[in-house]
CSV table of C-alpha atoms in Angstrom, one decimal:
chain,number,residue,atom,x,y,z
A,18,UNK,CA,0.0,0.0,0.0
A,19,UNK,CA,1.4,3.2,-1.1
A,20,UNK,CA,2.2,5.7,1.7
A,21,UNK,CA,0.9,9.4,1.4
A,22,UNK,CA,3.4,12.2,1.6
A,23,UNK,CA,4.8,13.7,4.9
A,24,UNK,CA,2.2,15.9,6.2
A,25,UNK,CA,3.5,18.8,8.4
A,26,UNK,CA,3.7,19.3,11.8
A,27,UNK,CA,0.1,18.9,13.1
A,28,UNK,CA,-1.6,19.1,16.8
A,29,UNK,CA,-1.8,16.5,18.7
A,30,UNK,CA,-5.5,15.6,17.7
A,31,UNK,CA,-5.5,16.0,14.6
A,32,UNK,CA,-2.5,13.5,14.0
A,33,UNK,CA,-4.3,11.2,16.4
A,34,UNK,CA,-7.2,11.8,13.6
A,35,UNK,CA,-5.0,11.3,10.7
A,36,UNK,CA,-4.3,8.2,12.2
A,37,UNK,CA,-7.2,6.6,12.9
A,38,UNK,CA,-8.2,7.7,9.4
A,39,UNK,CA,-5.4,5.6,7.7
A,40,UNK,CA,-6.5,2.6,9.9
A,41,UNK,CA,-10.0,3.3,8.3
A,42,UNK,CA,-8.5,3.4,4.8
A,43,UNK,CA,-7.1,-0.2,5.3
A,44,UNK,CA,-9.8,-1.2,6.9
A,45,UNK,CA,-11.8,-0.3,3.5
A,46,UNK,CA,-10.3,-3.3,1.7
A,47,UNK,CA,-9.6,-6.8,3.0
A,48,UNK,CA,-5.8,-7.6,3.3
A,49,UNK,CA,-5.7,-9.8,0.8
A,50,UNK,CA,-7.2,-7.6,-1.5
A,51,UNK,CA,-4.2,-4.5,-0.5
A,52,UNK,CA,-1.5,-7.6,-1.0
A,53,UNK,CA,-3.0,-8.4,-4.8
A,54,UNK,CA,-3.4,-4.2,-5.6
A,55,UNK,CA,0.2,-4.1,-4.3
A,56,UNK,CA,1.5,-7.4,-6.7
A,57,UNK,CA,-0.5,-6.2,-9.8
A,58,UNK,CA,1.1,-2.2,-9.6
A,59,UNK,CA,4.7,-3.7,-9.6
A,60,UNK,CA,3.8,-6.0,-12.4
A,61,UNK,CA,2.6,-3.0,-13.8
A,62,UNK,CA,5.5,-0.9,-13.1
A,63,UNK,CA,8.0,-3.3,-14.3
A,64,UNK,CA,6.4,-3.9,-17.5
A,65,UNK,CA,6.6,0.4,-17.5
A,66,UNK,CA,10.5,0.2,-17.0
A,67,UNK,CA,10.6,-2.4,-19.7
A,68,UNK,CA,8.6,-0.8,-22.2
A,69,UNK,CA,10.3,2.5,-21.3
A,70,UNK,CA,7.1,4.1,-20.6
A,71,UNK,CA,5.9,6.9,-18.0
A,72,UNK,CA,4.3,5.3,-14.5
A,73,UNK,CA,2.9,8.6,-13.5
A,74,UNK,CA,0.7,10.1,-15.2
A,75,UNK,CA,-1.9,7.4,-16.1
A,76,UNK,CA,-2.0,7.2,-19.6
A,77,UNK,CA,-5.2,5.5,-21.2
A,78,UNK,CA,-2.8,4.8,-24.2
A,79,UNK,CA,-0.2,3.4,-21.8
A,80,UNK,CA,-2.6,1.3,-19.9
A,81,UNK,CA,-4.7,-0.1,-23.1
A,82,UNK,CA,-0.7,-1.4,-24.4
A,83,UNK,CA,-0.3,-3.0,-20.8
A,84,UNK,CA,-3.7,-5.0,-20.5
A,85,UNK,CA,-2.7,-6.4,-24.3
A,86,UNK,CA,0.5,-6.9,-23.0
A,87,UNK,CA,-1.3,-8.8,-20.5
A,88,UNK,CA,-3.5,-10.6,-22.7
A,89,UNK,CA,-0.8,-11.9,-25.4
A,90,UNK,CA,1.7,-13.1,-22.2
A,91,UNK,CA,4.4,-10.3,-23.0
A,92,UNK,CA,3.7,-8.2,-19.9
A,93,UNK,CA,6.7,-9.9,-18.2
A,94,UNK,CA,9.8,-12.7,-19.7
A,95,UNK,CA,8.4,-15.7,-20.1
A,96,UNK,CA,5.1,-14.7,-19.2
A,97,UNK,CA,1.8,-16.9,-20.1
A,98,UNK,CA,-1.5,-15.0,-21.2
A,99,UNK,CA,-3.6,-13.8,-18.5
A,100,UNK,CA,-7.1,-14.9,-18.3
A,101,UNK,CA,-9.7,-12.2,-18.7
A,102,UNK,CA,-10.8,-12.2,-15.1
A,103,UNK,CA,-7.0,-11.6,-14.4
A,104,UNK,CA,-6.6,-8.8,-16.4
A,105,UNK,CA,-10.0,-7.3,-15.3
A,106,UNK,CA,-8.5,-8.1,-12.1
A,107,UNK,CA,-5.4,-6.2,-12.9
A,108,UNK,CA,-7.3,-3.3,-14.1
A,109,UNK,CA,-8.6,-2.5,-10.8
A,110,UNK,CA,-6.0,-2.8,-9.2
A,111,UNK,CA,-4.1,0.2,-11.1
A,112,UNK,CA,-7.5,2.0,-10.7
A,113,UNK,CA,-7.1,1.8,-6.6
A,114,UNK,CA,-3.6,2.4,-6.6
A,115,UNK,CA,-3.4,5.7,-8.9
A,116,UNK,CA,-6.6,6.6,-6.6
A,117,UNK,CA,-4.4,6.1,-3.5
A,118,UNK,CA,-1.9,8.3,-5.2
A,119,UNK,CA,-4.1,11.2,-6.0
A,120,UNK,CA,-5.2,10.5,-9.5
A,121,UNK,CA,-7.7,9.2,-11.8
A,122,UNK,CA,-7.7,6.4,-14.3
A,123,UNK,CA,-10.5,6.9,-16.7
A,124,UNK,CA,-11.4,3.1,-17.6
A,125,UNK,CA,-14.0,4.5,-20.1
A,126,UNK,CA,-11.5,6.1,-22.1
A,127,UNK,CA,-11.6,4.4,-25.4
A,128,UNK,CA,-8.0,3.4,-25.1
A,129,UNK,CA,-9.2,0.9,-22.4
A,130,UNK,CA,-12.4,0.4,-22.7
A,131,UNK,CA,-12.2,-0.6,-26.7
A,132,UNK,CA,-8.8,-3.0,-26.1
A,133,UNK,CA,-11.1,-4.8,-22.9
A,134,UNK,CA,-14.0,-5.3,-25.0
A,135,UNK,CA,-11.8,-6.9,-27.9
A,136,UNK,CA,-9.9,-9.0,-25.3
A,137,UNK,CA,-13.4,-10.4,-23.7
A,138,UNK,CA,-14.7,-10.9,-27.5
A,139,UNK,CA,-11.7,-12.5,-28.1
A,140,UNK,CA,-10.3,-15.1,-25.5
A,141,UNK,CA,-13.5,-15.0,-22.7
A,142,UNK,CA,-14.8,-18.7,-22.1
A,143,UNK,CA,-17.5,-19.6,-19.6
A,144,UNK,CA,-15.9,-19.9,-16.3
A,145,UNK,CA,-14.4,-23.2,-15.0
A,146,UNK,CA,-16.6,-24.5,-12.1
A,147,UNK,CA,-15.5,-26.8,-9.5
A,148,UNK,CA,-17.4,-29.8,-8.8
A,149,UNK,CA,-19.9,-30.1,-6.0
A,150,UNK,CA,-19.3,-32.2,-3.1
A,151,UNK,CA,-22.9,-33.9,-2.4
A,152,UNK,CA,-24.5,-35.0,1.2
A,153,UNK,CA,-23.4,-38.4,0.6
A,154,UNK,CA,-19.6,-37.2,-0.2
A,155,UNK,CA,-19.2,-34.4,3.2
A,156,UNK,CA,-20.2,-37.9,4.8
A,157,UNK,CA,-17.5,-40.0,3.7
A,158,UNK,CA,-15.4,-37.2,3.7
A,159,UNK,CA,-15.0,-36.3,7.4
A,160,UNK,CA,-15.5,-40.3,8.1
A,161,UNK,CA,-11.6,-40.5,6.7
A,162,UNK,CA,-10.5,-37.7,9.9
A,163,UNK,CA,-9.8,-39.2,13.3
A,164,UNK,CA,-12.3,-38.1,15.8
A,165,UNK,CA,-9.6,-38.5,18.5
A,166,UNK,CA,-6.9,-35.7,17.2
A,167,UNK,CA,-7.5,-32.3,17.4
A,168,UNK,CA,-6.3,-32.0,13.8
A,169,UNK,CA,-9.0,-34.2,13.2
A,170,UNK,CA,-11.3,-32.6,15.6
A,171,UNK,CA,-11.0,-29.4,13.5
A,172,UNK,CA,-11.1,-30.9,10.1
A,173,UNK,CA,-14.5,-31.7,10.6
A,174,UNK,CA,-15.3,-28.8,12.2
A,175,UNK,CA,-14.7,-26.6,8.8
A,176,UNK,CA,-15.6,-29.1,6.2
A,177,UNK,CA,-19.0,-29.2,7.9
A,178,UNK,CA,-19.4,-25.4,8.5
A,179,UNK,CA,-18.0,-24.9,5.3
A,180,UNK,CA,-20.8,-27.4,3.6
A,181,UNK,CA,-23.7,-26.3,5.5
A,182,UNK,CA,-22.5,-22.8,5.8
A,183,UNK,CA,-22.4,-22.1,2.1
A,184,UNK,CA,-19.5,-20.7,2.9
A,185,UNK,CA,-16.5,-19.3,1.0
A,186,UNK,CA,-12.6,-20.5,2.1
A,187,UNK,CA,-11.6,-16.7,3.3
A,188,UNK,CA,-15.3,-16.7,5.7
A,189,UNK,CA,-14.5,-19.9,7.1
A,190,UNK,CA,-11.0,-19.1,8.5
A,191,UNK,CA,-12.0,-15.4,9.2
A,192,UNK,CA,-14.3,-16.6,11.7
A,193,UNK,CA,-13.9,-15.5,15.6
A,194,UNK,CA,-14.8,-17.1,18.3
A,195,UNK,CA,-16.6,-14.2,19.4
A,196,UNK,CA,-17.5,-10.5,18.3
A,197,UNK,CA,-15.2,-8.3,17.7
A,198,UNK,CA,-12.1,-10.1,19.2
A,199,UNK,CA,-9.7,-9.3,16.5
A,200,UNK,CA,-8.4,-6.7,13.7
A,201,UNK,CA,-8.3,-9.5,10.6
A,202,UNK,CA,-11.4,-11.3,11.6
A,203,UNK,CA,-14.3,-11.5,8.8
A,204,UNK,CA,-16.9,-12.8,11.7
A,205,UNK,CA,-17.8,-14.4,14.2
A,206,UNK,CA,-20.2,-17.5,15.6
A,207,UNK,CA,-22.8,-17.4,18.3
A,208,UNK,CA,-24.1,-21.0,19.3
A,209,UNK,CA,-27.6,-21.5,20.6
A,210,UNK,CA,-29.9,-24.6,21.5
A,211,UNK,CA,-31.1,-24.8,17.8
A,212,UNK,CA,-28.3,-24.3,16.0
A,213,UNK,CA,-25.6,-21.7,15.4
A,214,UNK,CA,-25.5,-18.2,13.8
A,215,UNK,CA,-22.7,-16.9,11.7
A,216,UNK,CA,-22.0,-13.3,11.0
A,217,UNK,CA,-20.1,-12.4,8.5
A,218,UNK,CA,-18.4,-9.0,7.1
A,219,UNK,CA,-18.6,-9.1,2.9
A,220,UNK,CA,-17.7,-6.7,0.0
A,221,UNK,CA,-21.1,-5.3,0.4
A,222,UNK,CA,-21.8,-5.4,4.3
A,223,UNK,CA,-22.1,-7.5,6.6
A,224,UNK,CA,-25.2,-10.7,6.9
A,225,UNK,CA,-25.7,-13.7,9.4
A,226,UNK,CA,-25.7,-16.4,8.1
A,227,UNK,CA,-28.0,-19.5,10.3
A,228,UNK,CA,-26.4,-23.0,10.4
A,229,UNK,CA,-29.2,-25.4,12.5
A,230,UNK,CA,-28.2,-28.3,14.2
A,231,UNK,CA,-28.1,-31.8,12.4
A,232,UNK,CA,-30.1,-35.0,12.4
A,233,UNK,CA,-27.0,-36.7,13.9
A,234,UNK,CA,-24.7,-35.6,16.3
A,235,UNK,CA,-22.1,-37.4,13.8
A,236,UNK,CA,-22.7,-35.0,11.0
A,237,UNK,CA,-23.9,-32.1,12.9
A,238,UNK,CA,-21.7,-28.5,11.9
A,239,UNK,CA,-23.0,-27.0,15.2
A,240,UNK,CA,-21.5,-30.0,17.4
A,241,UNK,CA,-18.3,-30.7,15.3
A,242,UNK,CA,-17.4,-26.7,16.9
A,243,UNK,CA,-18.5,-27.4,19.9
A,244,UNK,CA,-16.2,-30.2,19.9
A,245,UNK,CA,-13.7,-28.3,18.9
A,246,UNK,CA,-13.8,-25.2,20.9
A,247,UNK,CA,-14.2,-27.7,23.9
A,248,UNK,CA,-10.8,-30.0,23.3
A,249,UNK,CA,-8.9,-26.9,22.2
A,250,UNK,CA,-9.4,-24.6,24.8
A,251,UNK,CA,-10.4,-21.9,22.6
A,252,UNK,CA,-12.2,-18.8,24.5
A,253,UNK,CA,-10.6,-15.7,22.4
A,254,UNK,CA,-9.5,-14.6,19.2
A,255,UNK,CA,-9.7,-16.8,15.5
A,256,UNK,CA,-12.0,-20.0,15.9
A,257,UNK,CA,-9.6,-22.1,13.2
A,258,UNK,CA,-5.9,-22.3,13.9
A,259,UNK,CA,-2.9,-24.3,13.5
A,260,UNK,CA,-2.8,-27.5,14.8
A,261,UNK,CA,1.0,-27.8,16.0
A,262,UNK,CA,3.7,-29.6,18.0
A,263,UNK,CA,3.2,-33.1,16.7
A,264,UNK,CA,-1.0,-32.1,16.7
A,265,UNK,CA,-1.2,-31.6,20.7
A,266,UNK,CA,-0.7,-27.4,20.3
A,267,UNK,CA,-3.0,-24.6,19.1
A,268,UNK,CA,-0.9,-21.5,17.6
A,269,UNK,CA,-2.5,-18.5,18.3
A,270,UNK,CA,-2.6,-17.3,14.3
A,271,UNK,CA,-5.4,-18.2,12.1
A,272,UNK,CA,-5.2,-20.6,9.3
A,273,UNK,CA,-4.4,-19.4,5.5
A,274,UNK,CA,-7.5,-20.0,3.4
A,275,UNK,CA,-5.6,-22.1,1.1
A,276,UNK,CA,-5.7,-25.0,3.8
A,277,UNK,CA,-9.2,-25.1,3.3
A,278,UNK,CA,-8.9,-25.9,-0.7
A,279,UNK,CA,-6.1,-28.8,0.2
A,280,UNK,CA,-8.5,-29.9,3.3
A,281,UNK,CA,-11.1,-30.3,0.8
A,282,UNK,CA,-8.8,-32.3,-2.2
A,283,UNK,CA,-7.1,-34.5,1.0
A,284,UNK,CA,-10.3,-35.9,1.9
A,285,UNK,CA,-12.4,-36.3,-1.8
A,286,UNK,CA,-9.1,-38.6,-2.4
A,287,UNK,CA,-9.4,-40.5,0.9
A,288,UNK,CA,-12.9,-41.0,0.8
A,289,UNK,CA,-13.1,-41.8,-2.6
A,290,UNK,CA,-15.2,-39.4,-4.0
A,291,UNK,CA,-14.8,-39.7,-7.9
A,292,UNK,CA,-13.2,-42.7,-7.6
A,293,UNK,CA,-13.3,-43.1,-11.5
A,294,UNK,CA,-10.9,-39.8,-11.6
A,295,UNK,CA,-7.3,-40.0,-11.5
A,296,UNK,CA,-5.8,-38.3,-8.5
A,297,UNK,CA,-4.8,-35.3,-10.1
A,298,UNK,CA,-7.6,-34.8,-12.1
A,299,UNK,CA,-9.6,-34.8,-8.9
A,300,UNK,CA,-7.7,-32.7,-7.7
A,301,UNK,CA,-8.4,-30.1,-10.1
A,302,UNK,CA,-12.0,-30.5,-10.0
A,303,UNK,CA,-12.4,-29.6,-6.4
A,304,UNK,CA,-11.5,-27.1,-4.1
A,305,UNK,CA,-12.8,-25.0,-1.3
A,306,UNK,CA,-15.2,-23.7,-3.6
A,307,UNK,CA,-16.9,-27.3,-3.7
A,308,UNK,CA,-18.2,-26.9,-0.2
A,309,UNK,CA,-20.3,-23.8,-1.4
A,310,UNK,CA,-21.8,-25.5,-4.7
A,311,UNK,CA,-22.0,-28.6,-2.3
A,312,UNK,CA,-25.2,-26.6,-0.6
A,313,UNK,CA,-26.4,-25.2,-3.6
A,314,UNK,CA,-26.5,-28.0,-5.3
A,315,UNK,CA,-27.6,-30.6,-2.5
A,316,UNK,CA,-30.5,-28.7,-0.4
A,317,UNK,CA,-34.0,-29.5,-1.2
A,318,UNK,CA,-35.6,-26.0,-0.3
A,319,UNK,CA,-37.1,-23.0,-2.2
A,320,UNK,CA,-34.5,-21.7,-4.0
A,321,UNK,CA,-34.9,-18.2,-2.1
A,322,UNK,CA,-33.6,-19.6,1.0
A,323,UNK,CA,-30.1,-20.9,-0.8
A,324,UNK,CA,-29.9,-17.9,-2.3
A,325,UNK,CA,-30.2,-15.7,1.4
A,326,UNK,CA,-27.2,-18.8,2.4
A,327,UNK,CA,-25.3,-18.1,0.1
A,328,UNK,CA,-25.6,-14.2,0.0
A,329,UNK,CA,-25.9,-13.7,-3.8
A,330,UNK,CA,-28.1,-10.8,-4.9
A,331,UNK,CA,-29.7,-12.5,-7.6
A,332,UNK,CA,-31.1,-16.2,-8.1
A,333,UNK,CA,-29.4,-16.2,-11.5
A,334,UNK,CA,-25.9,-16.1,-9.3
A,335,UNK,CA,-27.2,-18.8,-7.0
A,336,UNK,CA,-28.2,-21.3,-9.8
A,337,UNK,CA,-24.5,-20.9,-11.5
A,338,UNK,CA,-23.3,-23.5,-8.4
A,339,UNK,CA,-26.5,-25.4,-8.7
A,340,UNK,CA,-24.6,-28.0,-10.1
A,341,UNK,CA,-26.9,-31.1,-10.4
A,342,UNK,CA,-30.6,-29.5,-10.7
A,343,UNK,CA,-33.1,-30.0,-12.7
A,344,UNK,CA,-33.0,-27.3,-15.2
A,345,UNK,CA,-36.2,-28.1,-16.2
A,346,UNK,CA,-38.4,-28.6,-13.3
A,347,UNK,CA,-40.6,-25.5,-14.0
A,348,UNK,CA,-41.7,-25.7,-17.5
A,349,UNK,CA,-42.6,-22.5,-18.9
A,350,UNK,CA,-43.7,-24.6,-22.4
A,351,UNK,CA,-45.9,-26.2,-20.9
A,352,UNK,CA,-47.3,-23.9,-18.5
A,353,UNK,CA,-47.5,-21.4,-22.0
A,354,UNK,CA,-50.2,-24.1,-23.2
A,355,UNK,CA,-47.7,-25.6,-25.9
């Protein structure tokens, strides 16, 4: 994140004020979010210094060059083209950072906007979706963890929350055991007798999220943390942590969301899921992501209620990780008299 200028001497309030405002300006965007802004600008700047080209000003010529740069794999040696999600990605990214620096990248300028639209005409594809892990599959899943390990204890814990959640990797390991108990926390859990609520802090806001006790104390989300909290002594600070020295520790930092996504491939190949798949090609098919179109796709409600889960503002979103519906269920052909 770039730093502002050296402000002169002010009073003693208003520098406490100044700081609390830059605390408010990283609090404005997630952490990982500053770390890829911060990557993508010295991709950007590098491929500047190449091409001998200005940084500052922003340029709508300069910038179109870059994002076909981008899209041919020339922005750096040796590069590989850049999806268009990446380069949108990328895009943004310059947008926040000549903002941080007191300017203004016009994306509407035709020297961008025209190269993006030829870019998405060009090399967009529908996206890649994961596969869904089904009821049946979270089953045999957290059947392969050992119950007695507080590795395994935790394991379950997330797969299941994660599963009946609807939830994404980064919500997951954001979670707190309790309001407000940390700076990098996304949420926190409340348990009650009928289940457990979840509230969580998103791009647009914040929602709660409900996650009601199972049929089985075996599957259950809301008992798999209870479990957990209980063995691991946890009282304050992030709910899902590192399991450590030889699995009878807790470290005190939360867990990367990328343990989630190899969580998730680990036990698909140990319980067998997709058994017809090669190991590899499994794992490419599922990730953390399969937890979320796992609900989606799995839950035999009104489609509103997945939708609310999943916190997607439109249904159209929430049928995209529907991955095994009936497509055809309602049948406006019929129901036109035809």
């Amino acid at each position: 994140m770039p730093r502002p200028a050296p402000s002169p001497s002010l009073p003693g309030h208003l520098q406490d004020l100044t700081d609390r405002a830059r605390g408010y300006v990283e609090a404005a965007s997630s952490a990982n979010t500053r770390k890829a802004y911060a990557s993508d600008w010295k991709h950007f700047a590098a491929w500047c210094r190449r091409s001998s080209l200005p940084l500052l000003p922003p340029h709508p010529q300069t910038i179109g060059l870059y994002i076909t740069a981008c899209s041919s794999g020339t922005a750096e040696r040796g590069g590989k083209p850049n999806s268009v999600s990446t380069i949108g990605r990328r895009l943004s990214s310059l947008s926040w950072n000549y903002t941080q620096r007191g300017q203004q990248l016009d994306r509407k300028d035709r020297h961008i906007a025209t190269v993006m639209a030829g870019i998405r005409n060009s090399h967009a594809r529908p996206p890649v979706q994961k596969e869904a892990v089904m009821a049946a599959d979270i089953i045999a899943m957290i059947e392969t963890l050992d119950r007695s390990t507080l590795r395994g204890m935790r394991d379950r814990a997330m797969l299941l929350v994660g599963y009946a959640g609807g939830l994404r990797r980064s919500e997951i390991v954001g979670l707190d055991v309790k309001a407000d108990q940390t700076e990098d926390g996304r949420g926190w859990i409340e348990i009650f007798d009928k289940g457990m609520l979840v509230t969580l802090r998103g791009k647009t806001g914040w929602r709660q999220v409900e996650v009601g006790r199972g049929s089985s104390d075996a599957t259950c989300p809301v008992v798999a943390v209870e479990t957990w909290i209980r063995f691991a002594k946890l009282g304050h600070g992030p709910l899902f942590r590192r399991v450590t020295g030889q699995g009878k520790s807790i470290g005190a930092e939360r867990l990367n969301d990328k343990e989630i996504a190899r969580l998730v491939k680990r036990a698909v190949v140990a319980a067998g899921v997709r058994g017809d798949l090669s190991e590899l090609e499994r794992a490419l098919k599922f990730s953390g992501h399969s937890l979320r179109a796992g609900l989606a796709s799995s839950a035999d409600v009104d489609e509103r209620y997945v939708q609310k889960q999943l916190g997607h503002a439109s249904a159209e979103m929430t049928r995209r990780y529907q991955r095994r519906r009936d497509r055809f269920r309602i049948n406006l052909t019929k129901a036109a008299g035809l």
